[in-house]
Coordinates of C-alpha atoms and ligand atoms in Angstrom, one line a residue:
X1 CA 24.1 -1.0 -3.0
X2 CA 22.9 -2.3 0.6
X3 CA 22.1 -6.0 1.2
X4 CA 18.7 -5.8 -0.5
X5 CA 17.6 -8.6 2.2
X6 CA 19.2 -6.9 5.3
X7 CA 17.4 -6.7 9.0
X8 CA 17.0 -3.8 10.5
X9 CA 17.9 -4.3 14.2
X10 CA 15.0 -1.8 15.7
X11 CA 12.9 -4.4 13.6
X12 CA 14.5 -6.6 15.5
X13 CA 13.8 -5.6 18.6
X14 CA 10.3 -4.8 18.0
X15 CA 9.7 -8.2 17.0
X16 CA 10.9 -9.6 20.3
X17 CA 8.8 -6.9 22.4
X18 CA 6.3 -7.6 20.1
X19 CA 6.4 -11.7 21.3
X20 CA 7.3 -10.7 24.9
X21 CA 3.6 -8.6 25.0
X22 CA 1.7 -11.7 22.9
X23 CA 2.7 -13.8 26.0
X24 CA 1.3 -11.6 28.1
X25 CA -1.9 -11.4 26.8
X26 CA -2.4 -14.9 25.7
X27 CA -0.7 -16.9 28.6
X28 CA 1.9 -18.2 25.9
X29 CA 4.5 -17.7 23.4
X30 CA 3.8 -17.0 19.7
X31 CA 4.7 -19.7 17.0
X32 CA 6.2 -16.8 15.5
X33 CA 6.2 -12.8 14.4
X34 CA 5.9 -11.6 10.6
X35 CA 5.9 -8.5 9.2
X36 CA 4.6 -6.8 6.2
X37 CA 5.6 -2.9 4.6
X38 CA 3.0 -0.3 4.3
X39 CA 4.3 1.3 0.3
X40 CA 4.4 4.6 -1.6
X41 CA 3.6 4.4 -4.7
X42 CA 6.3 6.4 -6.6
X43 CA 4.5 6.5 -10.2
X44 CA 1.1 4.6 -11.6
X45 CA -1.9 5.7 -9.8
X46 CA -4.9 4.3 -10.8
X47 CA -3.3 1.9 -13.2
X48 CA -3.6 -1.3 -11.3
X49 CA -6.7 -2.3 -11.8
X50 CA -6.7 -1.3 -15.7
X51 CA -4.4 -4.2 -16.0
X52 CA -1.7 -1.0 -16.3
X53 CA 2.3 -0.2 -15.0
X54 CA 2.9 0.8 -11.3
X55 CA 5.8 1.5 -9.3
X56 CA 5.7 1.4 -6.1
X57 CA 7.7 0.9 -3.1
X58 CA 8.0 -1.0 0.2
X59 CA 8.0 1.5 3.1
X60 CA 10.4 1.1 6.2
X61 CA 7.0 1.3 8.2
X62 CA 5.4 -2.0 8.6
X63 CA 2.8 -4.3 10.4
X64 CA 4.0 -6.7 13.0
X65 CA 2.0 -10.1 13.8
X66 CA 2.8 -12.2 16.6
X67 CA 1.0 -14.9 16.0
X68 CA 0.3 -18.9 17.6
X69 CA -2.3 -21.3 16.3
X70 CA -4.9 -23.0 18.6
X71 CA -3.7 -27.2 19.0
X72 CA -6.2 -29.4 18.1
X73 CA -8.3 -30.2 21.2
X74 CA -7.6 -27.0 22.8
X75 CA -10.3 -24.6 23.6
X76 CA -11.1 -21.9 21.1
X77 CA -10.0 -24.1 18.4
X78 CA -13.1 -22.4 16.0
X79 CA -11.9 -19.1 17.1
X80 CA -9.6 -16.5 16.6
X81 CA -8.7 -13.9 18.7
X82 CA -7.3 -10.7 17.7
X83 CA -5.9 -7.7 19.7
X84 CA -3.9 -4.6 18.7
X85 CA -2.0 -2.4 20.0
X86 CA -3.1 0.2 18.2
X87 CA -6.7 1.1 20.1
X88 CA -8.7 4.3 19.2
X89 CA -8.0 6.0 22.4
X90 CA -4.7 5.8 22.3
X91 CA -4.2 3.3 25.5
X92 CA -5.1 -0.4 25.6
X93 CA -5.4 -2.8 23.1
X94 CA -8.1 -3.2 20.7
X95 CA -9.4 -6.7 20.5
X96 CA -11.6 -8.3 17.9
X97 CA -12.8 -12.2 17.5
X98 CA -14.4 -14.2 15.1
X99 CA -15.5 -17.6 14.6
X100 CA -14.2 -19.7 12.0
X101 CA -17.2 -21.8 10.9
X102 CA -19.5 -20.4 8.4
X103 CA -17.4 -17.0 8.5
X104 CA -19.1 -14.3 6.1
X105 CA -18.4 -10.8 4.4
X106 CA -19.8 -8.6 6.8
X107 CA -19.4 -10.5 10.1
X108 CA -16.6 -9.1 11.6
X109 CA -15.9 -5.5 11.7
X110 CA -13.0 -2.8 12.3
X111 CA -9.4 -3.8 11.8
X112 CA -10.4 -7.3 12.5
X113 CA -11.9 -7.6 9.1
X114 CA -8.7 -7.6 7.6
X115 CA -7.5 -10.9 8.9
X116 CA -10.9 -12.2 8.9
X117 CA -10.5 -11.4 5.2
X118 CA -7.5 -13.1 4.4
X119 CA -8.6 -16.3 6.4
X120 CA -12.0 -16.2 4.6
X121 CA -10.8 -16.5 1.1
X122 CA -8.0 -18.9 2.2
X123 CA -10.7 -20.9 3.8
X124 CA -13.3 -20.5 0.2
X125 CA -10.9 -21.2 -2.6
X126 CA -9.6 -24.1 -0.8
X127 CA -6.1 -23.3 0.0
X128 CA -6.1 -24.1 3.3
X129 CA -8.4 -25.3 6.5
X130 CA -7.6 -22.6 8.8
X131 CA -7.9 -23.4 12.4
X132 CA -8.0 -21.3 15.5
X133 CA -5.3 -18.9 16.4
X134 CA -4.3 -15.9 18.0
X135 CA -3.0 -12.2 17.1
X136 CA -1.4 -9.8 18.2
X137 CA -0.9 -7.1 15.9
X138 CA 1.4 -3.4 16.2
X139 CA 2.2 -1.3 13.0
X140 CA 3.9 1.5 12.3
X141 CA 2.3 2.4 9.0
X142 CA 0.3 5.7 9.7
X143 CA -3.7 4.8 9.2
X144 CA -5.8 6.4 7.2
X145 CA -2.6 8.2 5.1
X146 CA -3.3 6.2 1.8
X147 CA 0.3 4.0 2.7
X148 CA -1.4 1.1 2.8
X149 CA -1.9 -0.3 6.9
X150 CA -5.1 -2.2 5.9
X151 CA -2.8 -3.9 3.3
X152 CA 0.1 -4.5 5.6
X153 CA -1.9 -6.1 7.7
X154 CA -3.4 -8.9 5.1
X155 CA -0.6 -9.2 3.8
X156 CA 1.1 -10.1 7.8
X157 CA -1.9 -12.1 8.2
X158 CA -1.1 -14.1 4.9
X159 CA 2.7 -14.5 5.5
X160 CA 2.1 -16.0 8.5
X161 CA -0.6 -18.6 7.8
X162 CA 1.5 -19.3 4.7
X163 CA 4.5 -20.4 7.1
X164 CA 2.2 -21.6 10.0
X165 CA -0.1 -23.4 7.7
X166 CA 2.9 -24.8 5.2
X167 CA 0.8 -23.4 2.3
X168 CA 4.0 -22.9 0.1
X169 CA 2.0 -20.0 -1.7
X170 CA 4.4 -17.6 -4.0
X171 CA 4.2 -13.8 -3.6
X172 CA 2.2 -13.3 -6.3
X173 CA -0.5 -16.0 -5.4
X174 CA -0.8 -14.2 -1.8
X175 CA -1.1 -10.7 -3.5
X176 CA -4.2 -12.3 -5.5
X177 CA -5.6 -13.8 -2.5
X178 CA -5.0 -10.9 -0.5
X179 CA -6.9 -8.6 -3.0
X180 CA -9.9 -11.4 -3.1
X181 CA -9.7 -10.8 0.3
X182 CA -10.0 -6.8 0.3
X183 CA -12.9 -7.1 -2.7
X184 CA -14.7 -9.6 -1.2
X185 CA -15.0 -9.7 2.7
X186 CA -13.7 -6.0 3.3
X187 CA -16.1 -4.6 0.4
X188 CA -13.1 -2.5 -1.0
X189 CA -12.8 -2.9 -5.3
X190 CA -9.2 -2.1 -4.9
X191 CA -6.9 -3.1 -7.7
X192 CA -3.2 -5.5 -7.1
X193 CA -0.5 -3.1 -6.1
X194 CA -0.1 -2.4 -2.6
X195 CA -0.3 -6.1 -1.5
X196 CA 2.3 -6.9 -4.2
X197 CA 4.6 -4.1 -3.0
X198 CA 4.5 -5.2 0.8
X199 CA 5.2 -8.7 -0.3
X200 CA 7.8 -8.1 -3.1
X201 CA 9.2 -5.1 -2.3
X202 CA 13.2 -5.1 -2.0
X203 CA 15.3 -2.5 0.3
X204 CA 16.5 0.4 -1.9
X205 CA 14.5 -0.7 -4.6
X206 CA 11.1 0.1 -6.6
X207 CA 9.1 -2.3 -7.5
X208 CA 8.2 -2.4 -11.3
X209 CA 4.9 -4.5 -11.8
X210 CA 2.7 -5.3 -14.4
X211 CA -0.7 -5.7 -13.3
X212 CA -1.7 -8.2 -15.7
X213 CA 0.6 -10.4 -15.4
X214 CA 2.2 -9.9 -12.1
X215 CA 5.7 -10.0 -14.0
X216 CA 8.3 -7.8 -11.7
X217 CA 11.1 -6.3 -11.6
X218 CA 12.9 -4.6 -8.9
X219 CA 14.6 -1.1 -10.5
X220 CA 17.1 -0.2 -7.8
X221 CA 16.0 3.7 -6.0
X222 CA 19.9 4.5 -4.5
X223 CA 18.0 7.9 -3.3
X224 CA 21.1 8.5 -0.9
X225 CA 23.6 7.9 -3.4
X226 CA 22.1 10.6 -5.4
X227 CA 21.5 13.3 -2.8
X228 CA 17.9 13.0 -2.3
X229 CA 14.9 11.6 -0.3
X230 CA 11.5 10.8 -0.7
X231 CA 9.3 12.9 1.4
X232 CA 5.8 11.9 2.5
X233 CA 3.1 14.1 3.5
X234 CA 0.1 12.9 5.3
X235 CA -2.3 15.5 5.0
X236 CA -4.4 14.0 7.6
X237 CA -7.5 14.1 5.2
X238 CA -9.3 11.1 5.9
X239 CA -10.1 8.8 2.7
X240 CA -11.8 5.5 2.3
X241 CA -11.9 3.1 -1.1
X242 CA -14.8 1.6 -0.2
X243 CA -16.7 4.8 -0.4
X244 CA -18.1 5.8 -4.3
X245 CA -15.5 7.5 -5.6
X246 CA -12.9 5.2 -6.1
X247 CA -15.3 2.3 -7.7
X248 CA -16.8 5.3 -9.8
X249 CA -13.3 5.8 -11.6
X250 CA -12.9 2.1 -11.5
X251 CA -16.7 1.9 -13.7
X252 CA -15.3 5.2 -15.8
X253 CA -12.2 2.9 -17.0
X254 CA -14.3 -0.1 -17.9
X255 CA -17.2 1.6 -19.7
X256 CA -14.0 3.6 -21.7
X257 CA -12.4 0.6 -22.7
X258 CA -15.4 -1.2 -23.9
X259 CA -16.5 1.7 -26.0
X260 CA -12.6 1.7 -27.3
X261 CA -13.5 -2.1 -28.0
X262 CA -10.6 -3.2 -25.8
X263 CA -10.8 -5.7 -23.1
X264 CA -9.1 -3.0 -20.8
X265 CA -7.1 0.1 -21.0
X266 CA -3.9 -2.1 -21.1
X267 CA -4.8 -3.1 -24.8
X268 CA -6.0 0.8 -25.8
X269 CA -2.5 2.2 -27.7
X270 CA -1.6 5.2 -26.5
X271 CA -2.1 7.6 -29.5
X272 CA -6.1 6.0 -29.4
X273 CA -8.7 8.8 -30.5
X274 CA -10.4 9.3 -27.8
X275 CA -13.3 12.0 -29.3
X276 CA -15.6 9.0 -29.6
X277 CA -15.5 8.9 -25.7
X278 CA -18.0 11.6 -23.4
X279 CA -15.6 14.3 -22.1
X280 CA -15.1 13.2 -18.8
X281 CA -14.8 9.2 -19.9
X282 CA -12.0 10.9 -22.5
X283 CA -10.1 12.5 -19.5
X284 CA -10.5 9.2 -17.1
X285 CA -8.9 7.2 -19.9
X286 CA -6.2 9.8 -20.5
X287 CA -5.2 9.9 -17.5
X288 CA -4.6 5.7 -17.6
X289 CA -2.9 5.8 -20.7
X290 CA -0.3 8.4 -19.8
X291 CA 0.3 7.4 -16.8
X292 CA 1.2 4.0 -18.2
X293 CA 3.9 5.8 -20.5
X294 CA 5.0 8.0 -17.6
X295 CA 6.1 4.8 -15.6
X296 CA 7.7 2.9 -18.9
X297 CA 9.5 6.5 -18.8
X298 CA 10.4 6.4 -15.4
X299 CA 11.5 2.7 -15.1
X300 CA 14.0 3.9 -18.4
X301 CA 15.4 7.4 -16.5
X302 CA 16.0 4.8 -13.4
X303 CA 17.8 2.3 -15.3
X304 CA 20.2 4.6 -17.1
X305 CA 20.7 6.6 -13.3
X306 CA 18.4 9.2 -13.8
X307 CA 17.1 9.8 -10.5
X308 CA 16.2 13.2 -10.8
X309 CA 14.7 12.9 -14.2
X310 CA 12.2 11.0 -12.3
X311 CA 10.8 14.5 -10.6
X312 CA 8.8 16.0 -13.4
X313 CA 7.3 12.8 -14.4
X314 CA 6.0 12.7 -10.7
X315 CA 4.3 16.3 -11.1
X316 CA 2.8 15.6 -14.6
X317 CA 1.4 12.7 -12.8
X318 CA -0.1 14.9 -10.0
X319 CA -1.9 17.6 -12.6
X320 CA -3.3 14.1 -14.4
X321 CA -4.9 13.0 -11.2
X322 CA -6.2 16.1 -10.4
X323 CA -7.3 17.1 -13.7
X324 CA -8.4 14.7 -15.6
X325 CA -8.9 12.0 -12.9
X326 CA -9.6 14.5 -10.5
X327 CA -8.9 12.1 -7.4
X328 CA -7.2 14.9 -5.8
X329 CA -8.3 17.2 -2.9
X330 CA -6.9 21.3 -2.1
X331 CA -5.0 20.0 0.4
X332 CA -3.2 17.5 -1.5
X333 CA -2.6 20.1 -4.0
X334 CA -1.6 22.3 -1.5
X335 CA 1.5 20.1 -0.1
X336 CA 2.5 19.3 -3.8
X337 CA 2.5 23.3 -4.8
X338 CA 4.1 23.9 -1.6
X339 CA 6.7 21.4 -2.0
X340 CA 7.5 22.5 -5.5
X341 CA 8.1 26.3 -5.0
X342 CA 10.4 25.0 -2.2
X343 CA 13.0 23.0 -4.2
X344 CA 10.9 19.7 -4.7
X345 CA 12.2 17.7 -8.3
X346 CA 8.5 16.7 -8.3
X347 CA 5.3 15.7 -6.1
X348 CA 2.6 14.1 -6.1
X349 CA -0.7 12.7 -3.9
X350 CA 0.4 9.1 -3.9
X351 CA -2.0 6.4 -3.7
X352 CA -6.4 6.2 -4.5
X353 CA -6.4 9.8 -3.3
X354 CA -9.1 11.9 -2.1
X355 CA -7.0 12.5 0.8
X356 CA -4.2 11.0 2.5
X357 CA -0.7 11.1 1.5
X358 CA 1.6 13.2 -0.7
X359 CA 5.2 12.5 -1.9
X360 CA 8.2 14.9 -2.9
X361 CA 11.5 13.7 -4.5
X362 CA 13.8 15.9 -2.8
X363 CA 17.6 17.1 -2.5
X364 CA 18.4 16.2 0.9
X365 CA 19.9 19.6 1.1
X366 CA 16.4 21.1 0.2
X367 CA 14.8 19.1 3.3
X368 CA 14.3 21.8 6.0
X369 CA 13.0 24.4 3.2
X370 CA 10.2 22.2 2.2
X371 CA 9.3 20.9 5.7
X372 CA 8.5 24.3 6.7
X373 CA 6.9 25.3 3.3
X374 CA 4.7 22.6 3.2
X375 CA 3.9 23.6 7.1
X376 CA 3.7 27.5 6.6
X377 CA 1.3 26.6 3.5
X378 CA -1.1 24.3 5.6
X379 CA -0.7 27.3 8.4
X380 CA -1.5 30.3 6.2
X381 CA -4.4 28.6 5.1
X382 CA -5.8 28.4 8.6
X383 CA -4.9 24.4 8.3
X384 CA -4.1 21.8 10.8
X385 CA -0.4 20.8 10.7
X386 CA 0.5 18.1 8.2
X387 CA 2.9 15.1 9.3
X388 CA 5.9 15.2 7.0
X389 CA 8.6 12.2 7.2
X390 CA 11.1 10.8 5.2
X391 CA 10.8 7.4 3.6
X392 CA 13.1 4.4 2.2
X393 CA 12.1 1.7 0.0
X394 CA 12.7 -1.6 2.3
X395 CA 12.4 -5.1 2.2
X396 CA 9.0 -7.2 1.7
X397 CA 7.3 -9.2 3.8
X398 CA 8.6 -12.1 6.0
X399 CA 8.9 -13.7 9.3
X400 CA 11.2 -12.1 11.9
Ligands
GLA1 C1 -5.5 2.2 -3.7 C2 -5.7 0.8 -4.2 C3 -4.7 0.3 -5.2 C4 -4.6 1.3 -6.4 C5 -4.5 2.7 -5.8 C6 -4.5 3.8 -6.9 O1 -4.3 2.3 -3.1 O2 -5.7 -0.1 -3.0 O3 -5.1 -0.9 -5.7 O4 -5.7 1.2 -7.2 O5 -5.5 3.1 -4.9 O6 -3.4 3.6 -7.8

């Protein structure tokens, strides 16, 4: 296996053109660049916040923030100033600021609310006194493909005020943070995983979490060793977790485990009757509970080298999301079917769903076949063309 903590040289260099443009746009060097993974989630969907299994992923795509705090006495030392390189219209930057004192849910809009976030509960559960600074951010975590770029860039964000700041906060303290911050200030009732994957994730590794706990275990992913790669295909259909369906599933899960008399699905055994339930509460809950064993399954067909095994535990996953969660959309299902009657060992939509992102485990030797089914399938249909690239898990988050 590869050095689990080894730098990637383009990283490298991005980081240093990444410093080299901060200068330019704030008159002065950075104190520093971090950087944070987007993730796949490889198995456990909609598990997280049911105090459930996941495995996830850190994705070779990441979020990269130059950042330098404002000196005491300097001007702008209430005020942070953010820019991106990342603007709408596909040239500039896109710059955001805020205003530390008396900084609220709601105040600060766009991609600015995700540092805003981070510094906001920082600031509320009296971890630290943030003061000024200034950000420049540039990720390569596709938005809007469910791989988690609004996560990356808390989780950045978090790193860095951690180092800057001298907070000595562990992983697992900054994924809770970072999830207050996402509930709370960006209005999204998002569960624990993807901030725990971008900080915790190791390089040819998943990362096996439980979501009550935070307990974790890295269950190594060789994917070259065994011939295969992990294919992901944005389907370019635009999703958003703070919109109603995501916190309706969320509602469907507590109401189910309350009537199962447990304090969440975690606790409900997985052979549980569940006639007692209304029909589509009995399919939201099956859908938890099975896809708790499938990971247990998963992380146990890893472990003995089973990385193909691993394949038709990602497809049963798909038909329970789409079924009996029915967080799916046709164009997810599309890419998955597409994928599978091309050579595919499974697929699946990965991540809250309702658009975004699929994932196919697939012999490298298949690749080409399944790019172009995947393609001809979104063409036939009189689709737009689907982005389709390879992943590897990579290391979690930390300063360049
Ligand atoms: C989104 C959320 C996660 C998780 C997944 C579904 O990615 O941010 O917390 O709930 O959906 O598994």
């Amino acid at each position: 296996m590869m050095d689990p903590q080894r730098t990637d040289p383009r990283e490298d260099a991005r980081a240093a053109d990444l410093a080299r443009r901060f200068t330019e746009v704030y008159g002065r060097a950075p104190d520093g660049v971090w950087r944070a993974p987007g993730r796949v989630n490889l198995l456990g969907e909609h598990t997280d916040y049911n105090d459930g299994f996941v495995l996830p992923f850190a994705l070779d795509r990441a979020a990269m923030v130059a950042v330098r705090l404002r000196r005491t006495g300097e001007p702008g030392q209430d005020t942070v100033e953010l820019a991106s390189t990342y603007a709408p219209d596909g040239k500039g930057l896109s710059c955001e600021r805020f205003s530390l004192p008396g900084l609220a849910a709601g105040d600060v809009g766009g991609w600015g609310a995700y540092p805003a976030g981070v510094v906001h509960v920082l600031d509320g559960t009296g971890e630290a006194a943030v003061p000024g600074f200034e950000m420049l951010l540039d990720s390569t975590v596709p938005v809007g493909a469910g791989l988690s770029s609004s996560h990356a860039v808390e989780v950045a964000t978090i790193v860095a005020l951690n180092d800057l700041l001298d907070l000595g906060l562990e992983p697992t303290a900054m994924a809770r943070l970072t999830q207050r911050a996402e509930n709370e200030f960006v209005g999204a009732p998002t569960g624990i995983m993807d901030q725990s994957a971008s900080l915790m994730g190791r390089a040819d590794g998943a990362l096996f979490l439980d979501c009550r706990t935070l307990e974790s275990r890295v269950v190594p992913l060789p994917l070259a060793e065994h011939g295969l790669i992990v294919l992901v295909i944005d389907t370019k259909v635009s999703h958003s977790h703070a919109d109603g369906g995501y916190a309706a599933r969320r509602a469907s899960c507590e109401r189910g485990a309350s009537a199962l008399g447990a304090v969440s699905l975690r606790d409900v055994p997985s052979g549980a009757d569940l006639t007692v339930l209304d029909e589509e509460t009995g399919r939201r809950v099956r859908h938890v509970l099975t896809e708790n064993a499938r990971v247990l399954e998963a992380v146990e067909r890893l472990g003995s080298g089973d990385l193909h095994g691993v394949g038709e535990l990602l497809s049963a996953s798909h038909a329970s999301l789409r079924d009996d969660y029915e967080v799916s959309c046709p164009e997810l299902d599309l890419a998955v079917e597409a994928a599978m009657g091309a050579g595919a060992l499974g697929a699946r939509m990965t991540g809250g769903g309702f658009g975004g992102a699929a994932i196919a485990l697939v012999p490298t030797a298949e690749e080409g076949r399944v790019r172009d089914a995947v393609q001809r399938g979104f063409a036939d249909s009189g689709l737009w063309a689907p982005e389709i690239f390879s992943v590897l898990p990579s290391t979690g988050a930390r300063r360049m």
